[in-house]
CSV table of C-alpha atoms (C1' of nucleotides) in Angstrom, one decimal:
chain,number,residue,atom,x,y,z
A,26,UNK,CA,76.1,114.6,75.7
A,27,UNK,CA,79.7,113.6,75.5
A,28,UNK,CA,79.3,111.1,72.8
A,29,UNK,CA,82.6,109.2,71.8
A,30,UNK,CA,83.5,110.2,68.6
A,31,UNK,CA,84.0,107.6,65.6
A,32,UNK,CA,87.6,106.5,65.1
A,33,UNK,CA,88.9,106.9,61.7
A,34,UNK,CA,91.9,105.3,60.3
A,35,UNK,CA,94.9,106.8,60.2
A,36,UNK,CA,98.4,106.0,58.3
A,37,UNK,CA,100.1,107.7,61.7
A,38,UNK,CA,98.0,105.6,64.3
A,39,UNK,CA,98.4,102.3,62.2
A,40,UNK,CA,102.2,103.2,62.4
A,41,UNK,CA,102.7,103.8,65.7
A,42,UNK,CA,100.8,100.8,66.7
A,43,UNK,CA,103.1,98.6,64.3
A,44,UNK,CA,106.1,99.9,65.5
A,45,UNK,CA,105.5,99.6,69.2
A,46,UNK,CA,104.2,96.1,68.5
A,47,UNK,CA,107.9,95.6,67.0
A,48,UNK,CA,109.8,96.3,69.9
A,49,UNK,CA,110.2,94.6,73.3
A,50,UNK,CA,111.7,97.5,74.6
A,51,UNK,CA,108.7,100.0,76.6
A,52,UNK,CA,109.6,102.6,74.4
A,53,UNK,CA,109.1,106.1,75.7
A,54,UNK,CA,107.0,108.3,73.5
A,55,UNK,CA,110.3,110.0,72.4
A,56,UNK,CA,112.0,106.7,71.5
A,57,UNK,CA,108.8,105.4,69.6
A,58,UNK,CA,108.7,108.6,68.2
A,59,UNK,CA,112.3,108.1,66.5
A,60,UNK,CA,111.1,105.1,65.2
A,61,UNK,CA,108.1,105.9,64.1
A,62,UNK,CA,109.8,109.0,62.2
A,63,UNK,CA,112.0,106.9,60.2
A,64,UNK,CA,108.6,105.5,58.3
A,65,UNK,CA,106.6,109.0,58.4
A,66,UNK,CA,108.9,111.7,58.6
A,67,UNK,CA,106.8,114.6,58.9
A,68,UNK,CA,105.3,113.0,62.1
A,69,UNK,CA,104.5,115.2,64.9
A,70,UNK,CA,105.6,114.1,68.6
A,71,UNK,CA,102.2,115.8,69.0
A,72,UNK,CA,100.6,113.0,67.1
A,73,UNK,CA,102.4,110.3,68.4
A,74,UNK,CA,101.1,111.1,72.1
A,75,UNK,CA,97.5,111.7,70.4
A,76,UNK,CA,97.5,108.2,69.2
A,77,UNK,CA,99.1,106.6,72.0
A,78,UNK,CA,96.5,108.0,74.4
A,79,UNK,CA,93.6,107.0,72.1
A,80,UNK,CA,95.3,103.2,71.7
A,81,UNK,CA,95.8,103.2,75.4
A,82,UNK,CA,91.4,104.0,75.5
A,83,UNK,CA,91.0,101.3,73.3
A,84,UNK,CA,93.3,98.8,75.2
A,85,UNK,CA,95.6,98.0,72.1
A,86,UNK,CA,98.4,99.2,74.2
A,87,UNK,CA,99.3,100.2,77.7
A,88,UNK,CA,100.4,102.9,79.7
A,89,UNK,CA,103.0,101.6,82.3
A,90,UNK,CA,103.6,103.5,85.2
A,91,UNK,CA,106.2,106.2,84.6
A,92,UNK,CA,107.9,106.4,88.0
A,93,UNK,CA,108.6,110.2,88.3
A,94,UNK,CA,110.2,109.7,85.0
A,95,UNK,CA,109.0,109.5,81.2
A,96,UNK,CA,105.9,107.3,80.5
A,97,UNK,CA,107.0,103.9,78.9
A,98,UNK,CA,104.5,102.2,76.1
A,99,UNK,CA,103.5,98.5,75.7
A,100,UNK,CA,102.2,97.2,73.0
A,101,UNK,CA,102.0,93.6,74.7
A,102,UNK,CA,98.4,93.5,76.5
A,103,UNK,CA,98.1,90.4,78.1
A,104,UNK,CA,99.0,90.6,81.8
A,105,UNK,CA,102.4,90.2,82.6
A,106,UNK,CA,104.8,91.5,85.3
A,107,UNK,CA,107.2,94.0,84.9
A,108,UNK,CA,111.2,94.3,86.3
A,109,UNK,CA,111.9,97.8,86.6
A,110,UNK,CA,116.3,98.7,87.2
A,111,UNK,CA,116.1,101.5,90.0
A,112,UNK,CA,118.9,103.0,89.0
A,113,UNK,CA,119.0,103.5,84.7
A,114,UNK,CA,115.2,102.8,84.8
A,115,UNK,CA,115.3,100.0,82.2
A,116,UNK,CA,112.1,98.2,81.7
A,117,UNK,CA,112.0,94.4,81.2
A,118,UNK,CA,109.0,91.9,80.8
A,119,UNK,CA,108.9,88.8,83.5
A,120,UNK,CA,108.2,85.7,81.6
A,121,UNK,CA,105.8,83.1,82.6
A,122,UNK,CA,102.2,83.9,84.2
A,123,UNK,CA,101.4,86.9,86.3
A,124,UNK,CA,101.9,86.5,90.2
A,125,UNK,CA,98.9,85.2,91.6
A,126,UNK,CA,97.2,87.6,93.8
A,127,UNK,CA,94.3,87.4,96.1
A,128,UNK,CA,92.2,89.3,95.0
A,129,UNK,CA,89.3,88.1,95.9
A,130,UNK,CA,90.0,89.0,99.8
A,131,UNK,CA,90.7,92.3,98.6
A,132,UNK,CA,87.2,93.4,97.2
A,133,UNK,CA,85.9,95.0,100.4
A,134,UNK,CA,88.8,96.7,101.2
A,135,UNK,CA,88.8,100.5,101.3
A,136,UNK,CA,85.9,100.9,100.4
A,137,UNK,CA,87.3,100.4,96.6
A,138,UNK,CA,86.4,98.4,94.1
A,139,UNK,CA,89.5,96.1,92.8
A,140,UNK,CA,89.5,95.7,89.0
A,141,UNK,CA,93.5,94.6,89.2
A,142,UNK,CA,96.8,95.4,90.0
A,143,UNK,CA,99.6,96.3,89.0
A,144,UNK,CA,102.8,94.5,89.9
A,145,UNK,CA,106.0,96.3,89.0
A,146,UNK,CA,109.7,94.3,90.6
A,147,UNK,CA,112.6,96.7,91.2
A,148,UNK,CA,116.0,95.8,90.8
A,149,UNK,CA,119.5,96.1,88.8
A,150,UNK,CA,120.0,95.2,85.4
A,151,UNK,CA,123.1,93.2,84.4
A,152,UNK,CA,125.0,96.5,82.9
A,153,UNK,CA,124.0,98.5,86.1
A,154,UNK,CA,125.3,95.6,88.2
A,155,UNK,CA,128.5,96.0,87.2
A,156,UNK,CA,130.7,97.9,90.0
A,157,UNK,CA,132.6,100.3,87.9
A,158,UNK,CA,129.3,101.4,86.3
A,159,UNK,CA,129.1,105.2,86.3
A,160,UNK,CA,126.1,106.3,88.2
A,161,UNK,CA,123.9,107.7,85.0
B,16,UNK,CA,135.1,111.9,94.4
B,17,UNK,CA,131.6,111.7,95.5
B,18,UNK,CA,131.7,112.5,99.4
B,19,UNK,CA,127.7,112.6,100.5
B,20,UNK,CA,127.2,115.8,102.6
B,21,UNK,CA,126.8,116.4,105.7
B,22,UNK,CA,123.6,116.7,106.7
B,23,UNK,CA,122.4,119.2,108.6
B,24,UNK,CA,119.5,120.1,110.7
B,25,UNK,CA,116.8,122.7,109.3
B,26,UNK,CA,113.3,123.6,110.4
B,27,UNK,CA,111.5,123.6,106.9
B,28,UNK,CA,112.9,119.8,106.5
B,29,UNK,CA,111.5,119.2,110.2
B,30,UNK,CA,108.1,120.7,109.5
B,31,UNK,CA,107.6,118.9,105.8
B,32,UNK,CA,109.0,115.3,107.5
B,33,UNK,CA,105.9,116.4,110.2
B,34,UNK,CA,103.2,117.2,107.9
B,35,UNK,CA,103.5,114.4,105.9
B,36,UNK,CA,103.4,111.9,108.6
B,37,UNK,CA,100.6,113.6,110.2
B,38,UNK,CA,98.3,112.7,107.2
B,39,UNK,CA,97.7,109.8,105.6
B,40,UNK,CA,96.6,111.2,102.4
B,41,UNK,CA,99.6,110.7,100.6
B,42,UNK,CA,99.6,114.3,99.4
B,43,UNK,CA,101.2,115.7,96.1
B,44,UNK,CA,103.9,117.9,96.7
B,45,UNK,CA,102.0,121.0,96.2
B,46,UNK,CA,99.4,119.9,98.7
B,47,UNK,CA,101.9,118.9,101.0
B,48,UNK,CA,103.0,122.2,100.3
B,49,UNK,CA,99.9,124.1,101.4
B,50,UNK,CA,99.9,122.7,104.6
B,51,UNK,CA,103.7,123.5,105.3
B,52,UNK,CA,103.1,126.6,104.3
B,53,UNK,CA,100.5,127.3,107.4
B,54,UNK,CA,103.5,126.7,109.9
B,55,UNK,CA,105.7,128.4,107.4
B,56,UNK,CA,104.3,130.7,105.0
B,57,UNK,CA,107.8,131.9,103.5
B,58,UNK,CA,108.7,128.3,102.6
B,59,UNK,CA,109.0,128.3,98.5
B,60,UNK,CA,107.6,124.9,96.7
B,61,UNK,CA,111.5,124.5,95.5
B,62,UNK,CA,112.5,123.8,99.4
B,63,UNK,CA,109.7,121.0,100.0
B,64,UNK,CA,111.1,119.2,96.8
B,65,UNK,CA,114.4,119.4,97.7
B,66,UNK,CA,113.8,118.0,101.2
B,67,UNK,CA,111.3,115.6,99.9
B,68,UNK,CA,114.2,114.3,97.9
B,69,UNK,CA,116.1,114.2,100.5
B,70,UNK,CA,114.1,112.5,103.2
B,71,UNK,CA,113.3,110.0,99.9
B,72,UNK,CA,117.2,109.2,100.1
B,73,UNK,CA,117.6,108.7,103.5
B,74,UNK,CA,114.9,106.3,103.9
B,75,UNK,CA,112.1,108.3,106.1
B,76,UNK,CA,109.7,108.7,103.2
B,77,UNK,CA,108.6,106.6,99.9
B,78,UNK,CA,107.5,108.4,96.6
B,79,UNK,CA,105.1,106.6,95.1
B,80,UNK,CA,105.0,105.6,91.6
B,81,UNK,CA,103.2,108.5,90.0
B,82,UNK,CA,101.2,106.6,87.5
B,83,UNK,CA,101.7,109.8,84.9
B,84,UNK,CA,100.3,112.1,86.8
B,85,UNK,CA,101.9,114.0,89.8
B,86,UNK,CA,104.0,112.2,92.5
B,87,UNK,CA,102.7,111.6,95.8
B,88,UNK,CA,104.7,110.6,98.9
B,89,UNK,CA,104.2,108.5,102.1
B,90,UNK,CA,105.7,108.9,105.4
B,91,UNK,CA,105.0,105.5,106.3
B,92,UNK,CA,107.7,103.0,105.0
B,93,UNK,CA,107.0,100.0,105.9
B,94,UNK,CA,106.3,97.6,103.2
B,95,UNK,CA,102.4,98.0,102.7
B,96,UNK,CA,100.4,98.0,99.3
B,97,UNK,CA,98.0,100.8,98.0
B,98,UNK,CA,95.1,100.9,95.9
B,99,UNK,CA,94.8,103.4,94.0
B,100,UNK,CA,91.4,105.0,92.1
B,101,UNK,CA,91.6,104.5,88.8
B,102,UNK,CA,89.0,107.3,88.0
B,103,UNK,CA,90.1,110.0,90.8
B,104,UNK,CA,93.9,108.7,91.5
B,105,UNK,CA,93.1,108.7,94.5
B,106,UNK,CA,95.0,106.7,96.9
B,107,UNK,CA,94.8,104.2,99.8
B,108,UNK,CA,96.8,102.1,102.1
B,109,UNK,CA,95.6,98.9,102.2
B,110,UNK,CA,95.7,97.4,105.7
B,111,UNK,CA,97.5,94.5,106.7
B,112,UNK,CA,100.4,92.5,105.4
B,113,UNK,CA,102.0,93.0,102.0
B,114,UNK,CA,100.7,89.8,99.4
B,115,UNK,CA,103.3,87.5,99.7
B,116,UNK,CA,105.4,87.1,96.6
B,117,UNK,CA,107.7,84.4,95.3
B,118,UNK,CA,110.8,86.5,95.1
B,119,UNK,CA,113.3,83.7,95.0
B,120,UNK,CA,112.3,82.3,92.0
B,121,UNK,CA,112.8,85.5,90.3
B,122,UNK,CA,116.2,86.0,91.2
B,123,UNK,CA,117.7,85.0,88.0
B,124,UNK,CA,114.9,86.7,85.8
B,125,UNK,CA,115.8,88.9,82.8
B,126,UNK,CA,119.2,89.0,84.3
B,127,UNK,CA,118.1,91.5,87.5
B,128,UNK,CA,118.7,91.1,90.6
B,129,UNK,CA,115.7,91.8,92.1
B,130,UNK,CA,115.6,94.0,95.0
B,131,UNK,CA,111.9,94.3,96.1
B,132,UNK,CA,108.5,94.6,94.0
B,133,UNK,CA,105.9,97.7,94.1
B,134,UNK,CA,102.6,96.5,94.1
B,135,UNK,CA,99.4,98.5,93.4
B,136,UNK,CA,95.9,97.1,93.5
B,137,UNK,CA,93.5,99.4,90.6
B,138,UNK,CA,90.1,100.1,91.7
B,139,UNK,CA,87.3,102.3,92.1
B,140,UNK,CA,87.0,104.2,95.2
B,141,UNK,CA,83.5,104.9,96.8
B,142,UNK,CA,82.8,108.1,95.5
B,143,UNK,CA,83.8,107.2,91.6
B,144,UNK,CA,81.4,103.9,92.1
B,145,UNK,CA,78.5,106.3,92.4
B,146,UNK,CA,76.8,106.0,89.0
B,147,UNK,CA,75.6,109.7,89.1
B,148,UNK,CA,79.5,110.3,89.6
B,149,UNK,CA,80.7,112.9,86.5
B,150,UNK,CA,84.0,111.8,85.1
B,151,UNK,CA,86.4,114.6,86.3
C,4,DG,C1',134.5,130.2,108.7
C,5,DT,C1',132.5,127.1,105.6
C,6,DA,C1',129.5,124.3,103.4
C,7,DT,C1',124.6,123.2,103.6
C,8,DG,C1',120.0,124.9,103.3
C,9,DT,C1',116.8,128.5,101.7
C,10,DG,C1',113.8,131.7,98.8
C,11,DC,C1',113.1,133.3,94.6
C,12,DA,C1',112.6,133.0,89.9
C,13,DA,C1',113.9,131.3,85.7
C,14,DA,C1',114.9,127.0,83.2
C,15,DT,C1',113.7,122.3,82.0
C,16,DG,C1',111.4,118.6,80.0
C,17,DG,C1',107.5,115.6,79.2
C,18,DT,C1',103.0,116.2,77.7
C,19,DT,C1',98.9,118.7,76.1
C,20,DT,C1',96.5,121.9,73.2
C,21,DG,C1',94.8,125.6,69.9
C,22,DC,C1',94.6,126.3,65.3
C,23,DA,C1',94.3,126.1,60.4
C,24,DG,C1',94.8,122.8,56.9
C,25,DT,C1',94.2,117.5,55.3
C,26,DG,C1',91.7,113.5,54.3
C,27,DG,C1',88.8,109.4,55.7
C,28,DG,C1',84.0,107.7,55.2
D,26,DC,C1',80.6,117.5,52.9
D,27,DC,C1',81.6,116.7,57.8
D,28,DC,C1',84.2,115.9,61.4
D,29,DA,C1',88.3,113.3,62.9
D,30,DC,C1',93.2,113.6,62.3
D,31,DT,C1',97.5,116.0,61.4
D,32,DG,C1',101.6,119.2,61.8
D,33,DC,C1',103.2,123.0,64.0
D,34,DA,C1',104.2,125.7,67.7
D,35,DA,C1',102.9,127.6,71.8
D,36,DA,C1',101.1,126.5,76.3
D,37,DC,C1',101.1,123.8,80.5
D,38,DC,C1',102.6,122.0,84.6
D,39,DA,C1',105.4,119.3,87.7
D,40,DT,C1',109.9,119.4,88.9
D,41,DT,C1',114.7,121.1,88.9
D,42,DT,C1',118.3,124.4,89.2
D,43,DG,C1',121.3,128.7,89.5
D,44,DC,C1',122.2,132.3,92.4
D,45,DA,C1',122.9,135.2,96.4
D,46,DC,C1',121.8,135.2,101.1
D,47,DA,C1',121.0,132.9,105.6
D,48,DT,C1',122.2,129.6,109.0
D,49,DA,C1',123.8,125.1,111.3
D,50,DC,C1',127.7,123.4,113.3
DNA sequence: GTATGTGCAAATGGTTTGCAGTGGG
DNA sequence: CCCACTGCAAACCATTTGCACATAC
């Protein structure tokens, strides 16, 4: 029935990947978008999501959690932590190895399956740390 | 400048703080909604976000990160850890203690200062481990 | 009385989708 | 050729907001 359909290339998907793989940032779509635009102009935003979904199928890049807020890309796919600044919603990566979990203990739990986790800290980047910082 | 409000006692923020923690679904808004609306069917969807957001501020309920999709929200706020259905998006509270993390070393990381971690275990629930399961 | 809360409906904003045309294999 | 990919714009859908009225205190 639903066979997956045969990926072709595309001057617009190879961009997008290269461009997020440039930044450190977890651009939003918008921001990559931007970027991306200054290489392909006629780019759609339409086409940007397209290919960020079908990258995000193929694992070249990940979807991080968007908490309420706008969906942030990774181009970085080896497991890593993530600090997230409650209050302008900054995204930075935590160097060094992933926290280790149990997860072993966790397998029965809930009757769910674990295949991972996802391990996000909160907190508040230098610039929001600063008193007289407007609330955004 | 910014004087919080006063807050002040209303029925419809009663009856949505009530609903929630009298299922531990962690329901959507709209869902959360539906059952509101049996206690009180005038209540508009705009009301049950507002107090959400509200009862969010003040501590007596978590939103949890919506990974994308729509938000859902917990009564209990404790620090526990969910697993969440990859497949479904469903969600579960895992029992227990939170996993214990080194948070002191992270301190000084990326120039946050870290104020807690959000931890979500990714799995596949009972019903989407079923082979004969259709993807939704 | 006055400011907070509500219902309603319209606006917003991120994301998705339908469609006709383009182009990779 | 064929079917995946694109640009465009409209559609979608969760969430927010403006407004006039209701109501807690």
């Amino acid at each position: 029935m639903s066979e997956k359909p045969i990926r072709r290339q595309s001057r617009q998907r190879a961009v997008v990947l290269e461009e997020l793989q440039a930044v450190s940032s977890h651009p939003t779509a918008r921001e990559l978008y931007d970027r991306v635009r200054k290489r392909l102009p006629k780019i759609s935003l339409g086409t940007v999501y397209r290919n960020l979904e079908q990258l995000c199928g193929s694992g070249e890049v990940c979807r991080l959690p968007a908490d309420g807020a706008e969906a942030r890309f990774d181009a970085d796919t080896q497991p890593h932590d993530h600090v997230r600044c409650v209050r302008c919603g900054r995204l930075a990566d935590l160097p060094g190895t992933p926290t280790t979990l149990t997860l072993e203990t966790l397998d029965e739990t809930a009757g769910f399956e674990i295949i991972g986790y996802r391990l996000e800290y909160l907190g508040l980047c230098a610039a929001c740390r600063k008193p007289d910082n407007p609330v955004p």
